[in-house]
Every structure is written in C-alpha cells, then in structure tokens.
Coordinates of C-alpha atoms in Angstrom, one line a residue:
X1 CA 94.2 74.0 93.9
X2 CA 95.8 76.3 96.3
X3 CA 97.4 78.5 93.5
X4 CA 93.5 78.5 91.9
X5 CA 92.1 79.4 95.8
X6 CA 94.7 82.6 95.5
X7 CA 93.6 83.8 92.5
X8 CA 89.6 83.7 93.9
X9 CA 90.9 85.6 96.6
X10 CA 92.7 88.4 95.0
X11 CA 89.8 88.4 92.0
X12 CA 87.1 89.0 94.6
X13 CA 89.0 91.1 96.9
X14 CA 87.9 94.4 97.9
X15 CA 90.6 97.3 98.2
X16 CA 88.9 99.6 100.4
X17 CA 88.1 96.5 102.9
X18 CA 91.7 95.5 102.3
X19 CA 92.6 98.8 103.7
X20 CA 90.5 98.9 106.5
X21 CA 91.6 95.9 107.8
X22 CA 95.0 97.0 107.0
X23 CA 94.6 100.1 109.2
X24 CA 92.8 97.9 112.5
X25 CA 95.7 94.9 112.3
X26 CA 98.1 98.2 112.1
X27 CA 96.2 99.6 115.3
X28 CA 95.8 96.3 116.8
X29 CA 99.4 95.8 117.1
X30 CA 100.1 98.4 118.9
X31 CA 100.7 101.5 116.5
X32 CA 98.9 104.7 117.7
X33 CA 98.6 106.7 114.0
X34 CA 99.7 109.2 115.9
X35 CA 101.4 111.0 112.8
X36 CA 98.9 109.9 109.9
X37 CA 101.7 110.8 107.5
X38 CA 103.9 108.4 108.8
X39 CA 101.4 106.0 108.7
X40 CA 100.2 106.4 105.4
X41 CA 103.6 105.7 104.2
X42 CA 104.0 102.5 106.2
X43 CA 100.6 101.3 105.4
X44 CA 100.8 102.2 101.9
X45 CA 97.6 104.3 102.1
X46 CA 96.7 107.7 100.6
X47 CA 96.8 110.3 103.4
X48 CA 93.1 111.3 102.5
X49 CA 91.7 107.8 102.3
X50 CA 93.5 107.1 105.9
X51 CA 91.9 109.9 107.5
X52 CA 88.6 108.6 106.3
X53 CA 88.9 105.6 106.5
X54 CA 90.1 106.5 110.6
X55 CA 86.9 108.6 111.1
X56 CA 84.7 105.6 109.8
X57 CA 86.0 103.0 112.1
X58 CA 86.0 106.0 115.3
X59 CA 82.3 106.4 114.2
X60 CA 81.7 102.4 114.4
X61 CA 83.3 102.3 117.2
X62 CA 85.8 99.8 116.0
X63 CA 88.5 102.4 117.2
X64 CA 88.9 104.6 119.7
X65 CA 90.7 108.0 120.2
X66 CA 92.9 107.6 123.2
X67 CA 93.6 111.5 124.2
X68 CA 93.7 114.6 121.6
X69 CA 96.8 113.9 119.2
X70 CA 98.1 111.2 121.4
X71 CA 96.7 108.4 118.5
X72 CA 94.1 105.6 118.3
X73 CA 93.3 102.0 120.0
X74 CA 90.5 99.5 119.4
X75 CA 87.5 100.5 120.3
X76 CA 84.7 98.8 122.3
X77 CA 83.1 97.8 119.1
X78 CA 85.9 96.0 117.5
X79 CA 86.4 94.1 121.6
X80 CA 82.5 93.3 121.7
X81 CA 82.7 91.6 118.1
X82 CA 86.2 89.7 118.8
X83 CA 84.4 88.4 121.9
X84 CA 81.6 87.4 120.0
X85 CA 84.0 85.5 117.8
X86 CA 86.3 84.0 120.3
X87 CA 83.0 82.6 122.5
X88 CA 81.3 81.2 119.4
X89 CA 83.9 78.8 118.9
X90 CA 83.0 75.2 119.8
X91 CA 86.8 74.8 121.0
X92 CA 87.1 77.6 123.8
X93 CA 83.3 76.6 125.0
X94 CA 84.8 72.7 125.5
X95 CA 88.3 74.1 126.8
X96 CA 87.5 76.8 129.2
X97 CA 86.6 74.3 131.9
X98 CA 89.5 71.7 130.9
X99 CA 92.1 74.7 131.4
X100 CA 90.7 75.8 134.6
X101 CA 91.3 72.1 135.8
X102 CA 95.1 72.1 134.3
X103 CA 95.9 75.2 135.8
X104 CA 94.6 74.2 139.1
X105 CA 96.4 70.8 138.8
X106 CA 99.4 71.8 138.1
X107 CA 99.7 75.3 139.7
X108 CA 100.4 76.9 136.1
X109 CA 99.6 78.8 133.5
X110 CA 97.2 77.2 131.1
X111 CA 96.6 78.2 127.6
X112 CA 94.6 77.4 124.7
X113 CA 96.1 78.4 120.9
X114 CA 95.1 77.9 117.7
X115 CA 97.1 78.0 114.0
X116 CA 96.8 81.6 111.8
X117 CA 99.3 81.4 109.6
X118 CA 102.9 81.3 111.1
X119 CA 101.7 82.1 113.9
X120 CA 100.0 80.8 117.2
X121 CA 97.3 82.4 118.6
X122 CA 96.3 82.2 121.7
X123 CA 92.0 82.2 122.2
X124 CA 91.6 81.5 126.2
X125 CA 93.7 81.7 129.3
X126 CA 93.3 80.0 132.8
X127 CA 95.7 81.1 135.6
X128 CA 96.3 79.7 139.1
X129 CA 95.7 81.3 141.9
X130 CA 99.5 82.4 142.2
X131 CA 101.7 85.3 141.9
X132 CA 103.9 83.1 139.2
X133 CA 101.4 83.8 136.2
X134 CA 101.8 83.6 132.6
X135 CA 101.6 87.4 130.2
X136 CA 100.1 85.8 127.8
X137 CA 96.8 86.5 127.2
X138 CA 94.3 86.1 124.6
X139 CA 95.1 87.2 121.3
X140 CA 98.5 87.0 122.1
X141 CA 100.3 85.7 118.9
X142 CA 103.6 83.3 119.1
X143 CA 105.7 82.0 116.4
X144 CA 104.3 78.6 115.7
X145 CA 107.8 77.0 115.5
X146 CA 109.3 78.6 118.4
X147 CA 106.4 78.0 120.6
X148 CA 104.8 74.6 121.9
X149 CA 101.7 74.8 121.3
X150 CA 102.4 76.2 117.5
X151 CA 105.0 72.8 117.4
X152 CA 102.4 70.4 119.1
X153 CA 99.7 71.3 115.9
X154 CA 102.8 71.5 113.3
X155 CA 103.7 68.2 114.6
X156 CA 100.8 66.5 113.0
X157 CA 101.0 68.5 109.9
X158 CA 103.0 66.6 107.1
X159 CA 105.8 67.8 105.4
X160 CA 104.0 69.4 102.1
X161 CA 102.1 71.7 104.2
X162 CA 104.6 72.6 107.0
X163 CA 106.7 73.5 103.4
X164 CA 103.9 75.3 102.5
X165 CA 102.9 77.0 105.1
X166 CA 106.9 78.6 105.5
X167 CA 107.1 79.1 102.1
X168 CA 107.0 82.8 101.9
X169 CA 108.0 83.2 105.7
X170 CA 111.7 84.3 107.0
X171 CA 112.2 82.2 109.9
X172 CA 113.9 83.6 113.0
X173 CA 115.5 82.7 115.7
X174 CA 113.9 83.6 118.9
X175 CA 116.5 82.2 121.0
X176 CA 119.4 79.5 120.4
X177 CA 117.0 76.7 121.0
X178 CA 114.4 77.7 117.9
X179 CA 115.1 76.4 114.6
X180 CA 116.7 78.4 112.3
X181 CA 115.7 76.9 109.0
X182 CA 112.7 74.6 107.4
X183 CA 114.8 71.2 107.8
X184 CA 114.9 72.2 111.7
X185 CA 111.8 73.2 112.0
X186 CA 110.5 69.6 110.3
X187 CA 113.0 67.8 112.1
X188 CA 111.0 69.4 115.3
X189 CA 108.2 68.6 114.1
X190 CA 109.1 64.8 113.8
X191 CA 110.8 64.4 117.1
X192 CA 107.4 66.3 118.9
X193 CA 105.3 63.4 116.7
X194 CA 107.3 60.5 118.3
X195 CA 107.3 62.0 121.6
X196 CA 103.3 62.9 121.7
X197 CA 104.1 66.8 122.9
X198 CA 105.9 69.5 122.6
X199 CA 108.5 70.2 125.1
X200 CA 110.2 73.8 126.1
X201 CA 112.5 74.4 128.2
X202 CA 113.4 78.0 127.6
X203 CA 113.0 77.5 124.3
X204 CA 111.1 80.6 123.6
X205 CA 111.8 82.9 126.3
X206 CA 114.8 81.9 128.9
X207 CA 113.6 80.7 132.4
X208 CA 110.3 79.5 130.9
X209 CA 109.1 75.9 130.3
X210 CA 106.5 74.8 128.7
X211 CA 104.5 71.6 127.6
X212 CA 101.8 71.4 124.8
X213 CA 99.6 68.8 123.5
X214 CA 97.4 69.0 120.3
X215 CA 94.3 69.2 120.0
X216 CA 91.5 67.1 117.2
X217 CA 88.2 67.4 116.0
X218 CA 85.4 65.4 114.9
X219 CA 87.5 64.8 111.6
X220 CA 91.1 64.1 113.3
X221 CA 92.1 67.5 112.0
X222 CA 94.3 69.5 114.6
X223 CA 92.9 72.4 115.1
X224 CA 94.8 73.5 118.3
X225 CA 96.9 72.9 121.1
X226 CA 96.5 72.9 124.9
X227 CA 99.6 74.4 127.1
X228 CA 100.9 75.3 130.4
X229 CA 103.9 77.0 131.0
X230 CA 106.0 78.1 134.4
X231 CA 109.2 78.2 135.8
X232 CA 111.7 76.3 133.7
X233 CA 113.1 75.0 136.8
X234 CA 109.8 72.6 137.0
X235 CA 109.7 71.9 133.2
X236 CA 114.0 70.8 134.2
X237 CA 112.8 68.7 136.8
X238 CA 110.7 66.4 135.0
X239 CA 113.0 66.6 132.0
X240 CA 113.8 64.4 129.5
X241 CA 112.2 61.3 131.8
X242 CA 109.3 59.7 129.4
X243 CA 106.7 60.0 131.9
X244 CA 106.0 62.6 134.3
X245 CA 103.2 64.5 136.1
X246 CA 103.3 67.6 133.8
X247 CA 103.0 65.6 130.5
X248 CA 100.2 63.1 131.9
X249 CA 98.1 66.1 132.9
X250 CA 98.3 68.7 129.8
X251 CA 97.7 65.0 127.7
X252 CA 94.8 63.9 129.2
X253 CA 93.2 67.3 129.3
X254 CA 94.1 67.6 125.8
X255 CA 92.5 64.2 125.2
X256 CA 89.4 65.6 127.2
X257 CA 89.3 69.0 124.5
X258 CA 89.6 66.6 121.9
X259 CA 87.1 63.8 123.2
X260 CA 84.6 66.9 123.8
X261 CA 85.4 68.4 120.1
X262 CA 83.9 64.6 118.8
X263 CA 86.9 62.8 118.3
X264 CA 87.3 59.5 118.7
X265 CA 91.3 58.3 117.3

C-alpha cells in the first residue's frame, strides 16, 4: 500500500513545483543563494531555471532579497501563509493556552511539536517570564529520536512503522546519550511506553532537561507531543523518582491537549 502511495506520488508529481519547493526549503534553512552557481549545483537545478524560478518567488513575495548580492530569505508572503497554516491547526488553537499554563507552572520552557518525517517540529512556544528561556522556537526542527517530544510520539508508534519511518534515514548521534542504531532507538521507544514520557537529561544538548508527553486525537492517533525543558539540574533533581512535580504537570496538560483534541482513552 505504501510502495503503491509512492508511485501516485512520483506519477503525479510536478518537476517545476518540485524545484520550487526545493529552492524555499533550501532558503528556509538558512542558505542565502548568494552564489547561484553554487547553488544550482547543490540543488541540482539548471542555472537558468534557478534564476527564474528566484525572480518568481521574489515577485510573490515568498522570498525576499536581503541587501544587493548579499542572497535571499523568506519573504513576508511565504511567513503570512505558514501562519495561516500553523493557526488553522485544531492542535495549536487547543494547546496555546495549556502551554501558557505549563510554562507558568513550572517556570520553563513549554513547547508544542509535531512528527514530519525524522524529524520533530516544533508549531507553538510558551516561555516564562524568566531570563532562563528555551531557543527553540517555532519551526524549529529536532531529531525525533534524540529529542523528547519526537520519542514521546515514537513511543506509541509500533515497531513496523518506527522501521519504516528510519528506513532510508542515517541515524546520528547527537550526543552519547542518543541512540545510535534502530534497535536503540525501539528499545527507547519501549522503555518511554512503560514509563508514560519521555525523559532528557542532557540527552540532546548537555545541561538541558527535558520532559515530554504525547499528545491524541479524536481517533487515539498521536499526533504530537507537549514539552518543557530547563536546566538539567531541575530535570536531575526529580530524576529517576516515578512521581514528581515536572512529570505530573507536562501529563496532565498533555491529557488536557488531548481531552480538548476529542479523545477520550
């Protein structure tokens, strides 16, 4: 079924969209294009076709110049559509308020992600009023199985699609703590079940915790995961103990997201 899905896709593609999008994720990232020959070789894209395709988008205003010859950014068109996108999601309307609460409740960082890919990607972010305040922002992207809240959704994945999903995927180490290999990252993934949440203590980035809880829709299906992360000092603290003021609050606003999302396990 998958394989057949695949095939639709590539059958009905367009090239010239493929390109485009090619070219903004390219941008998006962080590339300026400031040498177009340079880019049409990493982007695989005639020299020609990039610099129309870069006058199209300017003229959309999906990007932007930045100065003469210094290169390219999104534009305000590209921003006003992702916002469109990001707000018209059920799951940021219903979480916004819960990750206010979480961050005010716990003094940290609170985070909504959701699943693309490998990756997690984070839609919404509530901070405290502190100066100890998370970087990430929204549409921030995380590996999935280095990060919480990408292990607290591939926690109630099952094995055949957490396979799947890594199939075609090299996976790193961020730090000594991330798995290395697909039997680590499932074994993860069935410790994080048992326990209910993901737990970090520097496990992505050193001197960071983090806690994550997953997040269900109408149908049960996880379709994200609620966070906050601080100082790992805080996320030490609490530990390995099986309850703990942390934990009880990022799972019961999860439960809230969930409860609000229509579901009712």
């Amino acid at each position: 079924m998958a394989d057949a899905a695949k095939t639709e896709i590539t059958t009905y593609s367009v090239p010239p969209v493929e390109r485009a999008l090619r070219l903004l994720r390219h941008i998006g990232n962080g590339h300026k294009c400031r040498n177009l020959s340079r880019t049409s070789k990493e982007l695989g894209i005639n020299r020609t076709t990039l610099i129309r395709l870069i006058h199209t988008l300017e003229a959309n205003r999906m990007i932007e110049e930045i100065d003469e010859g210094a290169g390219y950014r999104l534009g305000a068109g590209m921003i006003s559509l992702a916002a469109q996108a990001i707000h018209g999601r059920d799951i940021v309307q219903v979480c916004q308020p819960l990750l206010a609460e979480l961050a005010q409740s716990t003094g940290m960082s609170a985070h909504l992600g959701i699943l693309d890919g490998t990756d997690l990607v984070y839609l919404s972010r509530e901070t405290p009023n502190t100066h100890l305040v998370s970087n990430m922002r929204s549409g921030s992207r995380l590996p999935a199985h280095s990060s919480s809240g990408g292990r607290a959704i591939l926690a109630e994945m099952d094995e055949v699609a957490i396979r799947g999903l890594f199939s075609d995927v090299t996976i790193e180490m961020v730090t000594e703590k991330t798995p290395p290999s697909i039997e680590a990252v499932l074994a993860q993934a069935q410790q994080d079940r048992a326990a209910g949440y993901a737990w970090s203590e520097g496990n992505f980035e050193a001197g960071i915790g983090s806690c994550a809880a997953v997040v269900f829709d109408h149908r049960g299906l996880p379709v994200g995961a609620i966070n906050v992360s601080g100082p790992e000092s805080r996320f030490s603290e609490e530990g390995q103990a099986p309850d703990g003021p942390i934990k009880s609050a990022v799972l019961a606003i999860a439960k809230q997201a969930s409860m609000g999302l229509g579901y009712s396990g």
